MMTF fields as JSON, N, C-alpha, C and O atoms, coordinates in Angstrom:
{
  "mmtfVersion": "1.0.0",
  "mmtfProducer": "UNKNOWN",
  "numBonds": 427,
  "numAtoms": 428,
  "numGroups": 107,
  "numChains": 1,
  "numModels": 1,
  "chainsPerModel": [1],
  "groupsPerChain": [107],
  "chainIdList": ["A"],
  "bondAtomList": [4, 2, 8, 6, 12, 10, 16, 14, 20, 18, 24, 22, 28, 26, 32, 30, 36, 34, 40, 38, 44, 42, 48, 46, 52, 50, 56, 54, 60, 58, 64, 62, 68, 66, 72, 70, 76, 74, 80, 78, 84, 82, 88, 86, 92, 90, 96, 94, 100, 98, 104, 102, 108, 106, 112, 110, 116, 114, 120, 118, 124, 122, 128, 126, 132, 130, 136, 134, 140, 138, 144, 142, 148, 146, 152, 150, 156, 154, 160, 158, 164, 162, 168, 166, 172, 170, 176, 174, 180, 178, 184, 182, 188, 186, 192, 190, 196, 194, 200, 198, 204, 202, 208, 206, 212, 210, 216, 214, 220, 218, 224, 222, 228, 226, 232, 230, 236, 234, 240, 238, 244, 242, 248, 246, 252, 250, 256, 254, 260, 258, 264, 262, 268, 266, 272, 270, 276, 274, 280, 278, 284, 282, 288, 286, 292, 290, 296, 294, 300, 298, 304, 302, 308, 306, 312, 310, 316, 314, 320, 318, 324, 322, 328, 326, 332, 330, 336, 334, 340, 338, 344, 342, 348, 346, 352, 350, 356, 354, 360, 358, 364, 362, 368, 366, 372, 370, 376, 374, 380, 378, 384, 382, 388, 386, 392, 390, 396, 394, 400, 398, 404, 402, 408, 406, 412, 410, 416, 414, 420, 418, 424, 422],
  "bondOrderList": [1, 1, 1, 1, 1, 1, 1, 1, 1, 1, 1, 1, 1, 1, 1, 1, 1, 1, 1, 1, 1, 1, 1, 1, 1, 1, 1, 1, 1, 1, 1, 1, 1, 1, 1, 1, 1, 1, 1, 1, 1, 1, 1, 1, 1, 1, 1, 1, 1, 1, 1, 1, 1, 1, 1, 1, 1, 1, 1, 1, 1, 1, 1, 1, 1, 1, 1, 1, 1, 1, 1, 1, 1, 1, 1, 1, 1, 1, 1, 1, 1, 1, 1, 1, 1, 1, 1, 1, 1, 1, 1, 1, 1, 1, 1, 1, 1, 1, 1, 1, 1, 1, 1, 1, 1, 1],
  "groupList": [{"groupName": "MET", "atomNameList": ["N", "CA", "C", "O"], "elementList": ["N", "C", "C", "O"], "formalChargeList": [0, 0, 0, 0], "bondAtomList": [1, 0, 2, 1, 3, 2], "bondOrderList": [1, 1, 2], "singleLetterCode": "M", "chemCompType": "L-PEPTIDE LINKING"}, {"groupName": "LYS", "atomNameList": ["N", "CA", "C", "O"], "elementList": ["N", "C", "C", "O"], "formalChargeList": [0, 0, 0, 0], "bondAtomList": [1, 0, 2, 1, 3, 2], "bondOrderList": [1, 1, 2], "singleLetterCode": "K", "chemCompType": "L-PEPTIDE LINKING"}, {"groupName": "ARG", "atomNameList": ["N", "CA", "C", "O"], "elementList": ["N", "C", "C", "O"], "formalChargeList": [0, 0, 0, 0], "bondAtomList": [1, 0, 2, 1, 3, 2], "bondOrderList": [1, 1, 2], "singleLetterCode": "R", "chemCompType": "L-PEPTIDE LINKING"}, {"groupName": "VAL", "atomNameList": ["N", "CA", "C", "O"], "elementList": ["N", "C", "C", "O"], "formalChargeList": [0, 0, 0, 0], "bondAtomList": [1, 0, 2, 1, 3, 2], "bondOrderList": [1, 1, 2], "singleLetterCode": "V", "chemCompType": "L-PEPTIDE LINKING"}, {"groupName": "ALA", "atomNameList": ["N", "CA", "C", "O"], "elementList": ["N", "C", "C", "O"], "formalChargeList": [0, 0, 0, 0], "bondAtomList": [1, 0, 2, 1, 3, 2], "bondOrderList": [1, 1, 2], "singleLetterCode": "A", "chemCompType": "L-PEPTIDE LINKING"}, {"groupName": "GLN", "atomNameList": ["N", "CA", "C", "O"], "elementList": ["N", "C", "C", "O"], "formalChargeList": [0, 0, 0, 0], "bondAtomList": [1, 0, 2, 1, 3, 2], "bondOrderList": [1, 1, 2], "singleLetterCode": "Q", "chemCompType": "L-PEPTIDE LINKING"}, {"groupName": "ILE", "atomNameList": ["N", "CA", "C", "O"], "elementList": ["N", "C", "C", "O"], "formalChargeList": [0, 0, 0, 0], "bondAtomList": [1, 0, 2, 1, 3, 2], "bondOrderList": [1, 1, 2], "singleLetterCode": "I", "chemCompType": "L-PEPTIDE LINKING"}, {"groupName": "LEU", "atomNameList": ["N", "CA", "C", "O"], "elementList": ["N", "C", "C", "O"], "formalChargeList": [0, 0, 0, 0], "bondAtomList": [1, 0, 2, 1, 3, 2], "bondOrderList": [1, 1, 2], "singleLetterCode": "L", "chemCompType": "L-PEPTIDE LINKING"}, {"groupName": "PRO", "atomNameList": ["N", "CA", "C", "O"], "elementList": ["N", "C", "C", "O"], "formalChargeList": [0, 0, 0, 0], "bondAtomList": [1, 0, 2, 1, 3, 2], "bondOrderList": [1, 1, 2], "singleLetterCode": "P", "chemCompType": "L-PEPTIDE LINKING"}, {"groupName": "GLU", "atomNameList": ["N", "CA", "C", "O"], "elementList": ["N", "C", "C", "O"], "formalChargeList": [0, 0, 0, 0], "bondAtomList": [1, 0, 2, 1, 3, 2], "bondOrderList": [1, 1, 2], "singleLetterCode": "E", "chemCompType": "L-PEPTIDE LINKING"}, {"groupName": "ASP", "atomNameList": ["N", "CA", "C", "O"], "elementList": ["N", "C", "C", "O"], "formalChargeList": [0, 0, 0, 0], "bondAtomList": [1, 0, 2, 1, 3, 2], "bondOrderList": [1, 1, 2], "singleLetterCode": "D", "chemCompType": "L-PEPTIDE LINKING"}, {"groupName": "TYR", "atomNameList": ["N", "CA", "C", "O"], "elementList": ["N", "C", "C", "O"], "formalChargeList": [0, 0, 0, 0], "bondAtomList": [1, 0, 2, 1, 3, 2], "bondOrderList": [1, 1, 2], "singleLetterCode": "Y", "chemCompType": "L-PEPTIDE LINKING"}, {"groupName": "HIS", "atomNameList": ["N", "CA", "C", "O"], "elementList": ["N", "C", "C", "O"], "formalChargeList": [0, 0, 0, 0], "bondAtomList": [1, 0, 2, 1, 3, 2], "bondOrderList": [1, 1, 2], "singleLetterCode": "H", "chemCompType": "L-PEPTIDE LINKING"}, {"groupName": "GLY", "atomNameList": ["N", "CA", "C", "O"], "elementList": ["N", "C", "C", "O"], "formalChargeList": [0, 0, 0, 0], "bondAtomList": [1, 0, 2, 1, 3, 2], "bondOrderList": [1, 1, 2], "singleLetterCode": "G", "chemCompType": "PEPTIDE LINKING"}, {"groupName": "ASN", "atomNameList": ["N", "CA", "C", "O"], "elementList": ["N", "C", "C", "O"], "formalChargeList": [0, 0, 0, 0], "bondAtomList": [1, 0, 2, 1, 3, 2], "bondOrderList": [1, 1, 2], "singleLetterCode": "N", "chemCompType": "L-PEPTIDE LINKING"}, {"groupName": "CYS", "atomNameList": ["N", "CA", "C", "O"], "elementList": ["N", "C", "C", "O"], "formalChargeList": [0, 0, 0, 0], "bondAtomList": [1, 0, 2, 1, 3, 2], "bondOrderList": [1, 1, 2], "singleLetterCode": "C", "chemCompType": "L-PEPTIDE LINKING"}, {"groupName": "SER", "atomNameList": ["N", "CA", "C", "O"], "elementList": ["N", "C", "C", "O"], "formalChargeList": [0, 0, 0, 0], "bondAtomList": [1, 0, 2, 1, 3, 2], "bondOrderList": [1, 1, 2], "singleLetterCode": "S", "chemCompType": "L-PEPTIDE LINKING"}, {"groupName": "PHE", "atomNameList": ["N", "CA", "C", "O"], "elementList": ["N", "C", "C", "O"], "formalChargeList": [0, 0, 0, 0], "bondAtomList": [1, 0, 2, 1, 3, 2], "bondOrderList": [1, 1, 2], "singleLetterCode": "F", "chemCompType": "L-PEPTIDE LINKING"}, {"groupName": "THR", "atomNameList": ["N", "CA", "C", "O"], "elementList": ["N", "C", "C", "O"], "formalChargeList": [0, 0, 0, 0], "bondAtomList": [1, 0, 2, 1, 3, 2], "bondOrderList": [1, 1, 2], "singleLetterCode": "T", "chemCompType": "L-PEPTIDE LINKING"}, {"groupName": "TRP", "atomNameList": ["N", "CA", "C", "O"], "elementList": ["N", "C", "C", "O"], "formalChargeList": [0, 0, 0, 0], "bondAtomList": [1, 0, 2, 1, 3, 2], "bondOrderList": [1, 1, 2], "singleLetterCode": "W", "chemCompType": "L-PEPTIDE LINKING"}],
  "groupTypeList": [0, 1, 2, 3, 4, 5, 3, 6, 4, 3, 7, 8, 9, 1, 7, 10, 9, 11, 2, 9, 7, 12, 2, 13, 3, 8, 9, 8, 3, 7, 14, 2, 7, 2, 2, 15, 2, 6, 4, 14, 11, 16, 14, 12, 7, 7, 13, 10, 2, 7, 17, 4, 11, 17, 9, 11, 12, 13, 10, 10, 7, 4, 13, 10, 7, 4, 7, 0, 4, 4, 10, 9, 4, 18, 2, 9, 19, 19, 2, 7, 18, 4, 8, 15, 5, 18, 8, 3, 4, 9, 4, 4, 8, 13, 4, 19, 19, 4, 18, 4, 9, 5, 3, 17, 7, 0, 9],
  "groupIdList": [1, 2, 3, 4, 5, 6, 7, 8, 9, 10, 11, 12, 13, 14, 15, 16, 17, 18, 19, 20, 21, 22, 23, 24, 25, 26, 27, 28, 29, 30, 31, 32, 33, 34, 35, 36, 37, 38, 39, 40, 41, 42, 43, 44, 45, 46, 47, 48, 49, 50, 51, 52, 53, 54, 55, 56, 57, 58, 59, 60, 61, 62, 63, 64, 65, 66, 67, 68, 69, 70, 71, 72, 73, 74, 75, 76, 77, 78, 79, 80, 81, 82, 83, 84, 85, 86, 87, 88, 89, 90, 91, 92, 93, 94, 95, 96, 97, 98, 99, 100, 101, 102, 103, 104, 105, 106, 107],
  "secStructList": [7, 3, 3, 3, 3, 3, 3, 3, 3, 3, 7, 4, 4, 4, 2, 2, 2, 2, 2, 2, 2, 4, 4, 4, 7, 7, 2, 2, 2, 2, 2, 2, 2, 2, 6, 6, 6, 3, 3, 3, 3, 3, 3, 3, 3, 1, 1, 1, 3, 3, 3, 3, 3, 3, 3, 3, 7, 1, 1, 7, 6, 6, 2, 2, 2, 2, 2, 2, 2, 6, 7, 2, 2, 2, 2, 2, 2, 2, 2, 2, 2, 6, 6, 6, 3, 3, 7, 7, 6, 6, 1, 7, 6, 6, 7, 1, 1, 3, 3, 7, 7, 7, 7, 7, 7, 7, 7],
  "xCoordList": [0.2, -0.706, -1.72, -1.46, -3.011, -3.9, -4.671, -5.05, -4.697, -5.179, -6.732, -7.278, -7.09, -8.787, -8.997, -8.33, -9.779, -10.376, -11.705, -12.099, -12.496, -14.231, -14.816, -14.382, -16.202, -16.696, -18.106, -18.854, -18.488, -19.93, -19.985, -19.045, -21.378, -21.812, -21.978, -22.095, -21.945, -22.511, -23.213, -23.145, -24.254, -25.33, -25.194, -24.784, -25.559, -25.124, -25.332, -24.288, -26.442, -26.67, -25.996, -26.382, -25.193, -24.371, -23.003, -22.252, -22.619, -20.721, -20.265, -19.466, -20.774, -20.114, -20.016, -18.894, -20.934, -20.946, -19.857, -19.001, -19.871, -18.919, -17.494, -16.712, -17.298, -15.86, -15.367, -14.166, -16.408, -16.408, -15.88, -14.725, -16.638, -16.398, -15.28, -14.742, -14.561, -13.051, -11.896, -10.772, -12.368, -11.231, -11.074, -9.905, -11.663, -11.661, -11.944, -12.922, -11.288, -11.864, -11.084, -9.985, -11.994, -11.658, -10.388, -10.232, -9.54, -8.395, -8.723, -8.145, -9.559, -10.148, -10.658, -10.375, -11.252, -11.825, -10.152, -9.752, -9.498, -8.035, -7.267, -6.652, -7.269, -6.754, -6.99, -6.121, -8.864, -9.102, -8.786, -8.516, -8.746, -8.02, -7.214, -7.414, -5.771, -4.422, -4.587, -3.725, -5.291, -4.962, -6.239, -6.986, -6.87, -7.482, -5.958, -6.12, -5.07, -4.351, -4.393, -3.646, -5.155, -5.538, -4.568, -4.443, -3.782, -2.673, -3.295, -4.422, -2.589, -2.541, -3.789, -4.183, -4.589, -6.351, -6.38, -5.733, -6.975, -7.681, -9.002, -9.426, -9.511, -10.867, -10.694, -10.033, -11.395, -11.042, -12.65, -13.319, -13.02, -14.12, -13.958, -12.941, -15.387, -14.836, -16.376, -16.714, -17.763, -18.321, -18.767, -18.266, -19.895, -20.801, -20.282, -20.912, -19.335, -18.479, -17.367, -16.66, -17.123, -16.361, -15.412, -16.014, -14.408, -13.385, -12.455, -11.594, -12.42, -11.694, -10.691, -10.955, -9.9, -8.551, -7.516, -6.993, -7.486, -6.506, -5.55, -5.719, -4.834, -4.03, -3.921, -3.188, -4.793, -4.618, -3.48, -3.278, -2.924, -1.524, -1.888, -1.249, -2.882, -3.254, -3.886, -3.907, -4.304, -4.627, -6.405, -7.023, -6.562, -8.015, -8.949, -9.3, -9.202, -10.0, -11.637, -12.416, -11.878, -13.375, -13.392, -14.136, -12.554, -12.31, -12.351, -12.942, -11.219, -10.643, -11.611, -11.866, -12.646, -13.847, -14.716, -15.13, -14.986, -15.634, -15.553, -16.423, -14.13, -13.689, -13.799, -13.934, -13.678, -14.097, -15.35, -15.663, -16.286, -17.635, -18.275, -19.404, -17.611, -18.167, -17.31, -17.369, -16.597, -16.019, -17.199, -17.887, -17.104, -18.24, -17.511, -18.252, -16.555, -16.104, -16.292, -16.657, -16.174, -16.448, -17.558, -17.886, -18.584, -19.684, -20.404, -21.624, -20.162, -20.766, -19.796, -20.24, -18.784, -18.291, -19.387, -19.795, -19.797, -20.647, -22.071, -22.765, -22.495, -24.006, -23.272, -24.228, -22.441, -22.063, -22.301, -23.007, -21.471, -21.079, -22.14, -22.725, -22.389, -23.625, -25.095, -25.705, -25.567, -26.456, -26.086, -26.881, -24.638, -24.048, -23.907, -23.593, -24.057, -23.499, -24.968, -25.865, -24.935, -25.662, -24.799, -23.864, -25.121, -24.573, -24.839, -25.641, -23.794, -23.945, -24.016, -23.581, -24.535, -25.429, -25.03, -25.651, -23.784, -22.774, -22.296, -21.261, -23.242, -22.718, -23.538, -24.675, -22.946, -23.829, -24.989, -24.673, -26.191, -27.158, -26.903, -25.917, -27.359, -27.091, -25.566, -25.221, -24.967, -23.634, -23.568, -24.187, -22.998, -22.863, -21.865, -22.047, -20.803, -19.74, -19.545, -19.675, -19.363, -19.205, -17.336, -16.601, -16.948, -15.605, -15.018, -15.183, -14.236, -13.837, -12.455, -11.699, -12.589, -11.834, -10.32, -10.179, -9.082, -7.868, -7.509, -7.205, -7.505, -7.152, -5.292, -4.654, -4.739, -3.486, -2.608, -2.748, -1.604, -0.709, 0.683, 1.335, 1.296, 2.546, 3.668, 3.637, 4.668, 5.128, 6.567, 7.585],
  "yCoordList": [-0.122, 0.167, -1.133, -2.333, -0.418, -1.585, -1.69, -0.792, -2.663, -3.107, -3.757, -4.767, -2.747, -3.029, -3.364, -2.753, -4.161, -4.741, -4.896, -5.652, -4.29, -4.375, -4.507, -4.005, -5.502, -5.573, -5.072, -5.547, -4.343, -3.734, -4.274, -4.485, -4.392, -4.581, -2.927, -1.789, -3.216, -2.031, -2.632, -3.854, -1.731, -2.082, -2.289, -1.379, -3.523, -3.78, -2.671, -2.041, -2.068, -1.041, 0.342, 1.421, 0.249, 1.506, 1.368, 2.253, 0.34, -0.062, 0.927, 1.739, 1.006, 1.74, 3.216, 3.705, 4.0, 5.248, 4.937, 5.793, 3.975, 4.047, 4.124, 5.0, 3.264, 3.393, 4.433, 4.68, 5.381, 6.834, 7.541, 7.947, 7.835, 8.669, 8.456, 9.479, 7.229, 6.97, 7.404, 7.575, 7.596, 8.066, 9.413, 9.728, 10.314, 11.449, 11.615, 12.297, 11.138, 11.835, 12.881, 13.187, 13.395, 15.052, 15.013, 14.253, 16.109, 16.184, 16.394, 15.953, 17.007, 17.483, 15.717, 15.278, 15.221, 13.946, 13.15, 12.664, 13.204, 12.338, 12.854, 12.112, 14.197, 14.898, 14.688, 14.59, 14.617, 13.896, 12.78, 12.521, 11.681, 10.274, 10.524, 10.386, 11.117, 11.29, 12.117, 11.77, 13.011, 13.239, 12.844, 13.813, 11.61, 10.463, 9.591, 8.453, 9.684, 8.822, 7.535, 6.556, 7.73, 6.401, 6.544, 7.514, 5.196, 4.914, 3.935, 3.462, 3.703, 2.35, 2.062, 1.075, 2.78, 2.867, 2.105, 2.584, 1.089, 0.72, 0.122, -0.089, -0.08, -0.739, -1.681, -1.395, -2.913, -3.791, -4.373, -4.846, -4.269, -5.193, -6.316, -6.761, -7.115, -8.354, -8.957, -9.667, -8.85, -8.266, -7.222, -6.108, -7.764, -6.42, -6.603, -6.199, -7.119, -6.776, -5.804, -5.945, -4.812, -3.905, -4.323, -4.464, -4.523, -4.992, -3.789, -3.551, -2.978, -1.983, -2.396, -2.898, -2.13, -2.204, -0.843, 0.049, -1.086, 0.295, 0.16, -0.577, 0.92, 0.868, 2.193, 3.182, 1.845, 2.684, 3.281, 2.464, 4.182, 4.489, 5.611, 6.601, 5.209, 6.164, 5.21, 3.997, 5.63, 5.354, 5.333, 5.076, 5.823, 6.298, 5.921, 6.746, 4.905, 5.101, 4.992, 4.486, 5.392, 5.694, 7.219, 8.011, 7.435, 9.392, 10.138, 11.193, 9.034, 9.744, 9.557, 10.559, 8.197, 7.76, 9.087, 9.714, 9.502, 10.06, 11.926, 12.696, 12.04, 13.294, 13.653, 14.755, 12.186, 11.787, 12.241, 12.836, 11.62, 11.66, 13.04, 13.298, 14.037, 15.326, 16.222, 17.433, 15.851, 16.755, 16.811, 15.93, 17.869, 18.75, 17.761, 17.075, 17.825, 17.479, 15.63, 15.141, 14.788, 13.612, 13.425, 12.493, 14.151, 13.79, 14.455, 14.38, 14.845, 15.062, 13.586, 12.5, 13.93, 12.417, 11.246, 10.584, 11.182, 9.938, 10.031, 9.055, 11.466, 11.656, 11.273, 11.24, 11.085, 10.699, 8.931, 8.196, 8.667, 6.968, 6.279, 5.315, 6.754, 5.903, 5.414, 4.484, 5.88, 5.392, 4.112, 3.521, 3.867, 3.195, 1.863, 0.844, 1.808, 0.922, 0.627, 1.444, -1.08, -1.309, -2.478, -3.123, -2.669, -3.736, -4.867, -5.117, -5.847, -7.505, -8.116, -7.602, -9.179, -9.594, -10.075, -10.567, -9.778, -10.21, -8.879, -8.748, -7.887, -6.615, -6.677, -7.126, -6.104, -6.276, -5.168, -4.084, -5.261, -4.727, -3.397, -3.132, -2.311, -1.161, -0.71, 0.455, -1.593, -1.192, -1.087, -1.878, -0.347, -0.19, -1.279, -2.316, -0.693, -1.604, -3.352, -3.302, -4.236, -5.206, -5.595, -5.749, -5.676, -6.109, -7.371, -8.334, -7.166, -9.087, -9.069, -8.187, -10.46, -11.155, -11.332, -11.721, -10.818, -11.629, -12.731, -13.082, -13.387, -14.973, -15.081, -15.808, -14.48, -14.502, -13.835, -13.603, -13.433, -12.005, -12.38, -12.586, -12.509, -12.581, -11.436, -10.751, -10.975, -9.939, -10.399, -9.719],
  "zCoordList": [4.637, 3.516, 3.51, 3.591, 3.38, 3.256, 1.658, 0.906, 1.571, -0.005, -0.109, 0.336, -0.851, -0.555, -2.523, -3.358, -2.787, -3.873, -3.696, -2.808, -4.412, -4.486, -5.857, -6.894, -5.645, -7.251, -7.248, -6.394, -7.927, -8.486, -10.173, -10.938, -10.386, -11.502, -12.653, -12.198, -13.817, -14.491, -15.02, -15.154, -15.548, -16.26, -17.87, -18.59, -18.352, -19.861, -20.442, -20.611, -20.896, -21.613, -21.148, -21.598, -20.423, -19.753, -19.806, -19.394, -20.277, -20.383, -21.132, -20.665, -22.58, -23.185, -22.615, -22.747, -22.027, -21.29, -20.113, -19.89, -19.512, -18.512, -18.802, -18.432, -19.394, -20.467, -20.876, -20.769, -21.529, -22.099, -21.03, -21.155, -19.737, -18.542, -17.997, -17.576, -17.801, -17.417, -18.09, -17.617, -19.479, -20.355, -19.879, -20.102, -19.356, -19.046, -17.338, -17.032, -16.456, -14.562, -14.587, -15.048, -13.926, -13.88, -12.772, -11.816, -13.256, -12.265, -10.613, -9.62, -10.722, -8.932, -8.196, -7.081, -9.011, -8.355, -8.11, -7.052, -9.256, -9.037, -7.972, -7.205, -7.871, -6.818, -5.311, -4.444, -5.1, -3.862, -3.526, -2.353, -4.716, -4.457, -3.41, -2.204, -4.337, -3.752, -2.53, -1.722, -2.087, -0.453, -0.227, -0.097, -0.112, 1.113, 0.804, 1.245, 0.424, 0.561, -0.401, -0.38, -0.999, -2.248, -3.397, -4.145, -3.404, -4.701, -5.65, -5.502, -6.5, -7.486, -7.519, -6.896, -8.179, -8.435, -9.723, -10.654, -9.897, -11.545, -11.016, -9.88, -12.292, -12.564, -13.757, -14.755, -13.551, -14.671, -14.905, -13.987, -16.009, -16.517, -16.918, -17.45, -16.599, -16.742, -17.039, -16.092, -18.442, -18.891, -18.127, -17.972, -17.604, -16.557, -14.894, -13.917, -14.88, -13.546, -13.741, -14.739, -12.885, -12.417, -11.368, -10.304, -11.293, -10.372, -9.936, -10.783, -8.826, -8.557, -7.279, -6.186, -7.657, -6.881, -6.345, -7.014, -5.027, -4.688, -3.061, -2.09, -3.267, -2.211, -0.938, -0.974, 0.006, 0.836, 1.967, 2.865, 2.057, 2.841, 3.961, 4.314, 4.303, 5.772, 6.968, 6.759, 7.979, 9.095, 9.859, 10.892, 8.41, 8.59, 7.307, 6.463, 7.301, 5.736, 5.965, 5.157, 6.839, 6.882, 7.025, 6.448, 7.792, 7.716, 6.532, 6.304, 5.373, 4.387, 3.628, 2.96, 3.333, 2.603, 3.017, 2.042, 4.025, 4.322, 3.674, 3.268, 3.852, 3.47, 1.727, 1.195, 1.04, -0.274, -0.778, -1.81, 0.654, -0.36, 0.177, -0.242, 1.143, 1.262, 0.155, 0.368, -0.886, -1.927, -3.227, -3.742, -3.405, -4.128, -5.602, -6.306, -5.763, -7.579, -7.319, -8.389, -6.462, -6.222, -6.296, -7.03, -5.634, -5.924, -7.055, -6.915, -7.724, -9.384, -10.036, -10.41, -9.998, -10.471, -10.476, -11.431, -8.91, -8.611, -9.095, -9.378, -9.176, -10.113, -11.731, -12.506, -12.228, -13.706, -13.631, -14.323, -12.589, -12.659, -11.971, -12.464, -10.855, -10.242, -11.109, -10.582, -12.146, -13.074, -14.12, -14.851, -13.966, -14.868, -14.006, -14.622, -13.0, -11.629, -10.922, -10.711, -10.557, -9.731, -8.538, -9.012, -7.199, -6.584, -7.156, -8.055, -6.327, -7.031, -5.826, -4.795, -5.883, -5.035, -3.711, -2.769, -3.93, -2.572, -1.913, -1.259, -2.196, -1.211, -0.246, -0.396, 1.22, 2.096, 2.172, 1.682, 2.671, 2.629, 2.473, 3.162, 1.835, 1.984, 1.369, 1.169, 1.189, 0.499, -1.098, -1.809, -1.465, -3.071, -3.611, -4.249, -3.146, -3.355, -2.471, -1.248, -2.858, -2.36, -2.29, -3.266, -0.806, -0.868, -0.847, -0.098, -1.898, -1.737, -0.608, -0.202, -0.38, 0.357, -0.533, -1.693, 0.637, -0.199, 0.116, 1.256, -0.852, -0.202, -0.451, 0.31, -1.302, -1.698, -2.331, -3.532, -1.668, -1.913, -2.029, -1.005, -3.385, -3.533, -3.39, -4.412, -2.471, -1.916, -2.706, -2.579]
}
C-alpha cells in the first residue's frame, strides 16, 4: 500500500463553492476511485490550502490515474472543481497538485 499526500490551494472566493461541491460527490466518481484501488481518500482545508490524503492499494498508480483521467464522470467532476483550485508554489512545473513528503509514520 502506498500513502499519498498532496496539497493545492483553493481560491478564497471559491471556498464555499468547493465545500458545497464536496457535500455531494457523485457516486460514479467515488466508484472510479475505488476501481482505481484508492481508499481512505480525504480532503482537509486550512485557510485556502487543501490537503488531500489517500491510500493506493495497487501496483500501477500511474496507470490507474490514467484510467481515472479517462473516465467521463471524473472529467466532469474535475470541470466543476478545477475552477476552484490553483497550484501552490511548491508544485512541480506543470503539476496541478504538489505531492507532500512523508517524514513520519506511526504504525
